[in-house]
PDB file of C-alpha atoms in Angstrom:
ATOM      1  CA  SER A 238      78.388  77.730 106.646  1.00 71.00           C
ATOM      2  CA  GLN A 239      78.985  80.854 104.586  1.00 73.00           C
ATOM      3  CA  THR A 240      81.970  81.227 102.231  1.00 90.00           C
ATOM      4  CA  ILE A 241      83.180  83.935 100.027  1.00 93.00           C
ATOM      5  CA  HIS A 242      85.124  83.072  96.861  1.00 95.00           C
ATOM      6  CA  GLN A 243      87.183  85.202  94.455  1.00 96.00           C
ATOM      7  CA  TRP A 244      88.913  84.300  91.268  1.00 93.00           C
ATOM      8  CA  PRO A 245      91.272  84.444  89.729  1.00 94.00           C
ATOM      9  CA  ALA A 246      93.864  84.525  92.549  1.00 94.00           C
ATOM     10  CA  THR A 247      96.454  86.347  90.410  1.00 96.00           C
ATOM     11  CA  LEU A 248      96.251  88.075  87.060  1.00 96.00           C
ATOM     12  CA  VAL A 249      98.925  89.787  84.883  1.00 97.00           C
ATOM     13  CA  GLN A 250      97.362  91.912  82.116  1.00 97.00           C
ATOM     14  CA  PRO A 251      98.663  94.357  79.557  1.00 97.00           C
ATOM     15  CA  VAL A 252      97.693  98.020  79.617  1.00 97.00           C
ATOM     16  CA  GLY A 253      94.506  98.505  77.575  1.00 97.00           C
ATOM     17  CA  SER A 254      93.189  95.059  78.017  1.00 97.00           C
ATOM     18  CA  PRO A 255      89.797  94.280  79.623  1.00 97.00           C
ATOM     19  CA  LEU A 256      89.263  92.976  83.163  1.00 96.00           C
ATOM     20  CA  SER A 257      86.674  90.763  84.797  1.00 97.00           C
ATOM     21  CA  LEU A 258      86.992  89.695  88.389  1.00 97.00           C
ATOM     22  CA  GLU A 259      84.340  87.593  90.090  1.00 97.00           C
ATOM     23  CA  CYS A 260      83.180  87.230  93.629  1.00 97.00           C
ATOM     24  CA  THR A 261      80.545  84.845  94.958  1.00 96.00           C
ATOM     25  CA  VAL A 262      79.116  84.212  98.397  1.00 95.00           C
ATOM     26  CA  GLU A 263      77.786  80.783  99.501  1.00 93.00           C
ATOM     27  CA  GLY A 264      75.354  79.955 102.232  1.00 90.00           C
ATOM     28  CA  THR A 265      73.476  83.222 102.554  1.00 89.00           C
ATOM     29  CA  SER A 266      70.970  85.344 100.721  1.00 89.00           C
ATOM     30  CA  ASN A 267      70.668  89.032  99.975  1.00 90.00           C
ATOM     31  CA  PRO A 268      74.146  89.954 101.218  1.00 91.00           C
ATOM     32  CA  ASN A 269      75.620  93.395 101.023  1.00 92.00           C
ATOM     33  CA  LEU A 270      78.648  93.087  98.763  1.00 94.00           C
ATOM     34  CA  TYR A 271      81.703  95.266  98.513  1.00 94.00           C
ATOM     35  CA  TRP A 272      84.769  95.690  96.256  1.00 95.00           C
ATOM     36  CA  TYR A 273      87.936  97.085  97.733  1.00 95.00           C
ATOM     37  CA  ARG A 274      91.368  97.762  96.316  1.00 95.00           C
ATOM     38  CA  GLN A 275      94.483  97.628  98.386  1.00 94.00           C
ATOM     39  CA  ALA A 276      97.536  99.261  96.900  1.00 88.00           C
ATOM     40  CA  ALA A 277     101.035  99.167  98.401  1.00 79.00           C
ATOM     41  CA  GLY A 278     101.305 101.633 101.280  1.00 75.00           C
ATOM     42  CA  ARG A 279      97.669 102.556 101.146  1.00 79.00           C
ATOM     43  CA  GLY A 280      94.655 101.527 103.111  1.00 83.00           C
ATOM     44  CA  LEU A 281      91.772  99.557 101.661  1.00 90.00           C
ATOM     45  CA  GLN A 282      89.869 101.749  99.291  1.00 91.00           C
ATOM     46  CA  LEU A 283      86.132 101.106  98.856  1.00 91.00           C
ATOM     47  CA  LEU A 284      85.389 100.986  95.127  1.00 94.00           C
ATOM     48  CA  PHE A 285      81.789  99.773  94.941  1.00 94.00           C
ATOM     49  CA  TYR A 286      79.044  98.367  97.155  1.00 91.00           C
ATOM     50  CA  SER A 287      75.802  96.661  96.447  1.00 93.00           C
ATOM     51  CA  VAL A 288      72.709  95.968  98.549  1.00 91.00           C
ATOM     52  CA  GLY A 289      70.905  93.948  95.973  1.00 93.00           C
ATOM     53  CA  ILE A 290      70.739  92.636  92.413  1.00 94.00           C
ATOM     54  CA  GLY A 291      71.357  95.420  89.903  1.00 92.00           C
ATOM     55  CA  GLN A 292      71.981  97.975  92.712  1.00 93.00           C
ATOM     56  CA  ILE A 293      75.565  99.376  92.532  1.00 94.00           C
ATOM     57  CA  SER A 294      76.987 102.400  94.362  1.00 91.00           C
ATOM     58  CA  SER A 295      80.285 103.754  93.225  1.00 90.00           C
ATOM     59  CA  GLU A 296      82.488 105.406  95.724  1.00 86.00           C
ATOM     60  CA  VAL A 297      85.436 106.567  93.619  1.00 81.00           C
ATOM     61  CA  PRO A 298      85.377 107.850  89.924  1.00 68.00           C
ATOM     62  CA  GLN A 299      87.720 105.516  88.087  1.00 78.00           C
ATOM     63  CA  ASN A 300      88.339 103.225  85.221  1.00 88.00           C
ATOM     64  CA  LEU A 301      86.322 100.378  86.795  1.00 94.00           C
ATOM     65  CA  SER A 302      82.691  99.331  86.902  1.00 95.00           C
ATOM     66  CA  ALA A 303      80.740  96.709  88.865  1.00 96.00           C
ATOM     67  CA  SER A 304      77.759  94.596  88.263  1.00 96.00           C
ATOM     68  CA  ARG A 305      75.589  92.275  90.321  1.00 97.00           C
ATOM     69  CA  PRO A 306      73.759  89.940  87.997  1.00 95.00           C
ATOM     70  CA  GLN A 307      72.739  87.462  90.670  1.00 95.00           C
ATOM     71  CA  ASP A 308      72.049  87.751  94.396  1.00 95.00           C
ATOM     72  CA  ARG A 309      75.362  86.245  95.485  1.00 95.00           C
ATOM     73  CA  GLN A 310      77.588  87.264  92.566  1.00 96.00           C
ATOM     74  CA  PHE A 311      79.534  90.527  92.250  1.00 97.00           C
ATOM     75  CA  ILE A 312      81.653  91.234  89.218  1.00 97.00           C
ATOM     76  CA  LEU A 313      84.331  93.981  88.813  1.00 97.00           C
ATOM     77  CA  SER A 314      85.185  95.021  85.291  1.00 96.00           C
ATOM     78  CA  SER A 315      87.196  97.343  83.213  1.00 96.00           C
ATOM     79  CA  LYS A 316      87.094  97.966  79.462  1.00 96.00           C
ATOM     80  CA  LYS A 317      90.709  99.159  79.309  1.00 96.00           C
ATOM     81  CA  LEU A 318      93.212  98.668  82.114  1.00 96.00           C
ATOM     82  CA  LEU A 319      95.628 101.345  83.249  1.00 95.00           C
ATOM     83  CA  LEU A 320      98.956 100.849  84.986  1.00 94.00           C
ATOM     84  CA  SER A 321      97.412 102.463  88.073  1.00 92.00           C
ATOM     85  CA  ASP A 322      94.829  99.687  88.250  1.00 94.00           C
ATOM     86  CA  SER A 323      97.446  97.325  89.666  1.00 94.00           C
ATOM     87  CA  GLY A 324      96.708  96.238  93.203  1.00 94.00           C
ATOM     88  CA  PHE A 325      95.097  93.700  95.467  1.00 96.00           C
ATOM     89  CA  TYR A 326      91.302  93.489  94.906  1.00 97.00           C
ATOM     90  CA  LEU A 327      89.236  92.253  97.640  1.00 97.00           C
ATOM     91  CA  CYS A 328      85.546  91.355  97.792  1.00 96.00           C
ATOM     92  CA  ALA A 329      83.695  91.486 101.089  1.00 94.00           C
ATOM     93  CA  TRP A 330      80.182  90.977 102.511  1.00 93.00           C
ATOM     94  CA  ASN A 331      78.425  91.702 105.750  1.00 87.00           C
ATOM     95  CA  GLY A 332      78.852  88.168 107.069  1.00 79.00           C
ATOM     96  CA  LYS A 333      79.264  88.667 110.787  1.00 71.00           C
ATOM     97  CA  ILE A 334      77.843  92.110 111.455  1.00 72.00           C
ATOM     98  CA  SER A 335      74.716  93.386 109.803  1.00 68.00           C
ATOM     99  CA  GLY A 336      75.446  96.034 107.210  1.00 66.00           C
ATOM    100  CA  SER A 337      79.166  96.274 107.670  1.00 76.00           C
ATOM    101  CA  PRO A 338      81.728  94.844 105.249  1.00 76.00           C
ATOM    102  CA  ASN A 339      83.537  92.473 107.518  1.00 82.00           C
ATOM    103  CA  ASP A 340      84.091  89.104 105.852  1.00 89.00           C
ATOM    104  CA  PHE A 341      86.697  89.310 103.115  1.00 94.00           C
ATOM    105  CA  GLY A 342      87.436  86.941 100.288  1.00 94.00           C
ATOM    106  CA  PRO A 343      91.034  85.722  99.526  1.00 95.00           C
ATOM    107  CA  GLY A 344      91.642  88.531  97.056  1.00 95.00           C
ATOM    108  CA  THR A 345      92.903  88.849  93.471  1.00 96.00           C
ATOM    109  CA  ARG A 346      96.352  90.227  92.901  1.00 96.00           C
ATOM    110  CA  LEU A 347      96.327  92.179  89.611  1.00 96.00           C
ATOM    111  CA  LEU A 348      99.511  93.402  87.928  1.00 96.00           C
ATOM    112  CA  VAL A 349      99.039  95.650  84.862  1.00 96.00           C
ATOM    113  CA  LEU A 350     102.126  95.872  82.641  1.00 96.00           C
TER     114      LEU A 350
ATOM    115  CA  GLN B  40      95.603 114.498 106.661  1.00 70.00           C
ATOM    116  CA  LYS B  41      94.393 110.961 106.241  1.00 80.00           C
ATOM    117  CA  GLU B  42      91.108 110.069 107.965  1.00 90.00           C
ATOM    118  CA  VAL B  43      92.624 107.082 109.726  1.00 93.00           C
ATOM    119  CA  GLU B  44      96.428 106.939 110.491  1.00 93.00           C
ATOM    120  CA  GLN B  45      98.533 104.060 111.655  1.00 94.00           C
ATOM    121  CA  ASP B  46     102.274 103.699 112.177  1.00 90.00           C
ATOM    122  CA  PRO B  47     103.341 101.210 109.439  1.00 89.00           C
ATOM    123  CA  GLY B  48     105.977  99.593 111.683  1.00 88.00           C
ATOM    124  CA  PRO B  49     107.346  96.963 111.649  1.00 93.00           C
ATOM    125  CA  LEU B  50     106.834  96.521 115.354  1.00 96.00           C
ATOM    126  CA  SER B  51     108.987  93.638 116.663  1.00 97.00           C
ATOM    127  CA  VAL B  52     108.293  92.067 120.052  1.00 97.00           C
ATOM    128  CA  PRO B  53     109.388  88.908 121.808  1.00 97.00           C
ATOM    129  CA  GLU B  54     107.016  86.051 122.207  1.00 97.00           C
ATOM    130  CA  GLY B  55     104.770  86.421 125.225  1.00 97.00           C
ATOM    131  CA  ALA B  56     104.866  90.267 125.223  1.00 97.00           C
ATOM    132  CA  ILE B  57     101.861  92.528 125.391  1.00 97.00           C
ATOM    133  CA  VAL B  58     101.405  94.280 122.050  1.00 97.00           C
ATOM    134  CA  SER B  59      99.786  97.682 121.730  1.00 97.00           C
ATOM    135  CA  LEU B  60      98.639  98.771 118.271  1.00 97.00           C
ATOM    136  CA  ASN B  61      97.190 102.202 117.774  1.00 96.00           C
ATOM    137  CA  CYS B  62      95.301 104.374 115.341  1.00 96.00           C
ATOM    138  CA  THR B  63      94.154 107.908 115.236  1.00 96.00           C
ATOM    139  CA  TYR B  64      91.264 109.185 113.243  1.00 96.00           C
ATOM    140  CA  SER B  65      90.012 112.665 112.282  1.00 95.00           C
ATOM    141  CA  ASN B  66      86.247 112.258 111.641  1.00 93.00           C
ATOM    142  CA  SER B  67      84.466 112.954 114.898  1.00 93.00           C
ATOM    143  CA  ALA B  68      81.332 111.300 113.362  1.00 93.00           C
ATOM    144  CA  PHE B  69      82.913 107.874 113.537  1.00 94.00           C
ATOM    145  CA  GLN B  70      80.973 105.567 115.710  1.00 92.00           C
ATOM    146  CA  TYR B  71      81.913 102.039 114.460  1.00 91.00           C
ATOM    147  CA  PHE B  72      85.410 100.666 114.599  1.00 93.00           C
ATOM    148  CA  MET B  73      87.012  97.485 113.564  1.00 93.00           C
ATOM    149  CA  TRP B  74      90.337  95.802 113.785  1.00 96.00           C
ATOM    150  CA  TYR B  75      91.493  93.261 111.186  1.00 95.00           C
ATOM    151  CA  ARG B  76      94.488  90.942 110.925  1.00 96.00           C
ATOM    152  CA  GLN B  77      95.953  90.364 107.474  1.00 95.00           C
ATOM    153  CA  TYR B  78      98.534  87.745 106.679  1.00 95.00           C
ATOM    154  CA  SER B  79     100.721  88.256 103.652  1.00 91.00           C
ATOM    155  CA  ARG B  80      98.812  87.856 100.364  1.00 89.00           C
ATOM    156  CA  LYS B  81      95.607  87.037 102.124  1.00 92.00           C
ATOM    157  CA  GLY B  82      92.352  88.858 102.721  1.00 93.00           C
ATOM    158  CA  PRO B  83      91.816  90.696 106.058  1.00 93.00           C
ATOM    159  CA  GLU B  84      90.203  88.773 108.937  1.00 93.00           C
ATOM    160  CA  LEU B  85      87.928  90.578 111.330  1.00 92.00           C
ATOM    161  CA  LEU B  86      89.331  90.493 114.896  1.00 94.00           C
ATOM    162  CA  MET B  87      87.255  93.073 116.820  1.00 92.00           C
ATOM    163  CA  TYR B  88      84.251  95.267 116.304  1.00 91.00           C
ATOM    164  CA  THR B  89      83.296  98.040 118.647  1.00 90.00           C
ATOM    165  CA  TYR B  90      80.639 100.596 118.750  1.00 87.00           C
ATOM    166  CA  SER B  91      81.236 104.076 120.301  1.00 85.00           C
ATOM    167  CA  SER B  92      83.714 104.390 123.210  1.00 84.00           C
ATOM    168  CA  GLY B  93      84.864 101.820 125.644  1.00 87.00           C
ATOM    169  CA  ASN B  94      86.608  98.531 125.874  1.00 91.00           C
ATOM    170  CA  LYS B  95      85.823  95.115 124.332  1.00 92.00           C
ATOM    171  CA  GLU B  96      87.730  91.908 125.134  1.00 94.00           C
ATOM    172  CA  ASP B  97      87.823  88.647 123.164  1.00 93.00           C
ATOM    173  CA  GLY B  98      90.370  86.112 124.373  1.00 96.00           C
ATOM    174  CA  ARG B  99      93.809  87.549 124.146  1.00 97.00           C
ATOM    175  CA  PHE B 100      92.534  90.654 122.259  1.00 97.00           C
ATOM    176  CA  THR B 101      91.230  93.836 123.738  1.00 97.00           C
ATOM    177  CA  ALA B 102      89.967  96.805 121.669  1.00 96.00           C
ATOM    178  CA  GLN B 103      89.758 100.217 123.168  1.00 96.00           C
ATOM    179  CA  VAL B 104      88.068 103.305 121.732  1.00 95.00           C
ATOM    180  CA  ASP B 105      88.620 106.806 123.135  1.00 94.00           C
ATOM    181  CA  LYS B 106      86.346 109.102 121.078  1.00 92.00           C
ATOM    182  CA  SER B 107      87.368 112.172 123.064  1.00 92.00           C
ATOM    183  CA  SER B 108      90.973 111.898 121.727  1.00 94.00           C
ATOM    184  CA  LYS B 109      89.960 110.105 118.516  1.00 94.00           C
ATOM    185  CA  TYR B 110      92.211 107.196 119.394  1.00 95.00           C
ATOM    186  CA  ILE B 111      91.675 103.452 119.033  1.00 96.00           C
ATOM    187  CA  SER B 112      93.862 100.697 120.264  1.00 97.00           C
ATOM    188  CA  LEU B 113      94.269  96.917 120.026  1.00 97.00           C
ATOM    189  CA  PHE B 114      96.085  95.033 122.753  1.00 97.00           C
ATOM    190  CA  ILE B 115      97.307  91.481 122.289  1.00 98.00           C
ATOM    191  CA  ARG B 116      98.256  89.606 125.397  1.00 97.00           C
ATOM    192  CA  ASP B 117     100.662  86.727 125.452  1.00 97.00           C
ATOM    193  CA  SER B 118     101.703  87.329 121.808  1.00 97.00           C
ATOM    194  CA  GLN B 119     102.626  84.338 119.656  1.00 97.00           C
ATOM    195  CA  PRO B 120     104.698  84.025 116.496  1.00 97.00           C
ATOM    196  CA  SER B 121     101.379  83.265 114.742  1.00 96.00           C
ATOM    197  CA  ASP B 122     100.248  86.775 115.573  1.00 97.00           C
ATOM    198  CA  SER B 123     102.813  88.063 113.101  1.00 97.00           C
ATOM    199  CA  ALA B 124     100.783  89.864 110.467  1.00 97.00           C
ATOM    200  CA  THR B 125      99.615  93.343 109.436  1.00 96.00           C
ATOM    201  CA  TYR B 126      96.865  94.805 111.613  1.00 97.00           C
ATOM    202  CA  LEU B 127      94.412  97.189 110.040  1.00 96.00           C
ATOM    203  CA  CYS B 128      92.078  99.496 111.892  1.00 96.00           C
ATOM    204  CA  ALA B 129      88.938 101.023 110.393  1.00 94.00           C
ATOM    205  CA  GLY B 130      86.308 103.497 111.343  1.00 93.00           C
ATOM    206  CA  ALA B 131      82.917 104.539 110.021  1.00 91.00           C
ATOM    207  CA  SER B 132      80.127 106.952 110.795  1.00 89.00           C
ATOM    208  CA  GLY B 133      77.603 104.615 109.198  1.00 82.00           C
ATOM    209  CA  THR B 134      77.512 100.820 108.787  1.00 74.00           C
ATOM    210  CA  TYR B 135      78.947 100.415 105.348  1.00 78.00           C
ATOM    211  CA  LYS B 136      81.605 102.934 104.406  1.00 84.00           C
ATOM    212  CA  TYR B 137      84.591 102.043 106.561  1.00 89.00           C
ATOM    213  CA  ILE B 138      87.750 104.079 106.242  1.00 91.00           C
ATOM    214  CA  PHE B 139      90.873 101.907 106.704  1.00 92.00           C
ATOM    215  CA  GLY B 140      94.318 102.698 107.939  1.00 93.00           C
ATOM    216  CA  THR B 141      97.315 101.518 106.004  1.00 93.00           C
ATOM    217  CA  GLY B 142      98.109  98.862 108.603  1.00 94.00           C
ATOM    218  CA  THR B 143     100.828  98.155 111.161  1.00 96.00           C
ATOM    219  CA  ARG B 144     103.174  95.174 110.538  1.00 96.00           C
ATOM    220  CA  LEU B 145     103.786  93.214 113.686  1.00 97.00           C
ATOM    221  CA  LYS B 146     106.564  90.672 114.083  1.00 97.00           C
ATOM    222  CA  VAL B 147     106.507  88.366 117.143  1.00 97.00           C
ATOM    223  CA  LEU B 148     109.895  86.758 117.642  1.00 96.00           C
ATOM    224  CA  ALA B 149     110.162  83.201 118.973  1.00 93.00           C
TER     225      ALA B 149
END
């Protein structure tokens, strides 16, 4: 069966520090992968999506970047975190419906202080 | 105006009630719609996926899309305390860029 993993589950980082969040999918090949951020009182905001290794599309200009070094691995990074980067980061893939981001990981809760 | 709007709630209902959750959207190009359930501090879980207008039923859940009024609904029959969660709606014109509402918090009281 297919499973999506994210880590870490929670993270507290100081302003200006770097960030690396990882997402992996098991049991499939060539998934479409997505990074979302969910801030309090706001809907899920699409940050990046990828249809293949090295192929990244950015949806929102921001302090973050994404990379896909392997078929089933998606990494969200930042060189210097801002307070506004705090939120719940979710990785998703098109598990149940072709093309659509519909199967979400457990999320990473990031607090920037 | 947000592209997808939901009443944040909370919506409190007694166990066994029929729950109606609603969203409005502004983009007339939306053709794909989804409903998710999200428990506290967890990732969203896909409940229903619909394409274009009409109804879709899955167990106790029914999703309804009215494109003429840009209105989507999720009905939950025989609601249970385990249905207590935040429900997110989402719409898209293509298959990848879904716009999400902020969610409606539902409480089903035993």
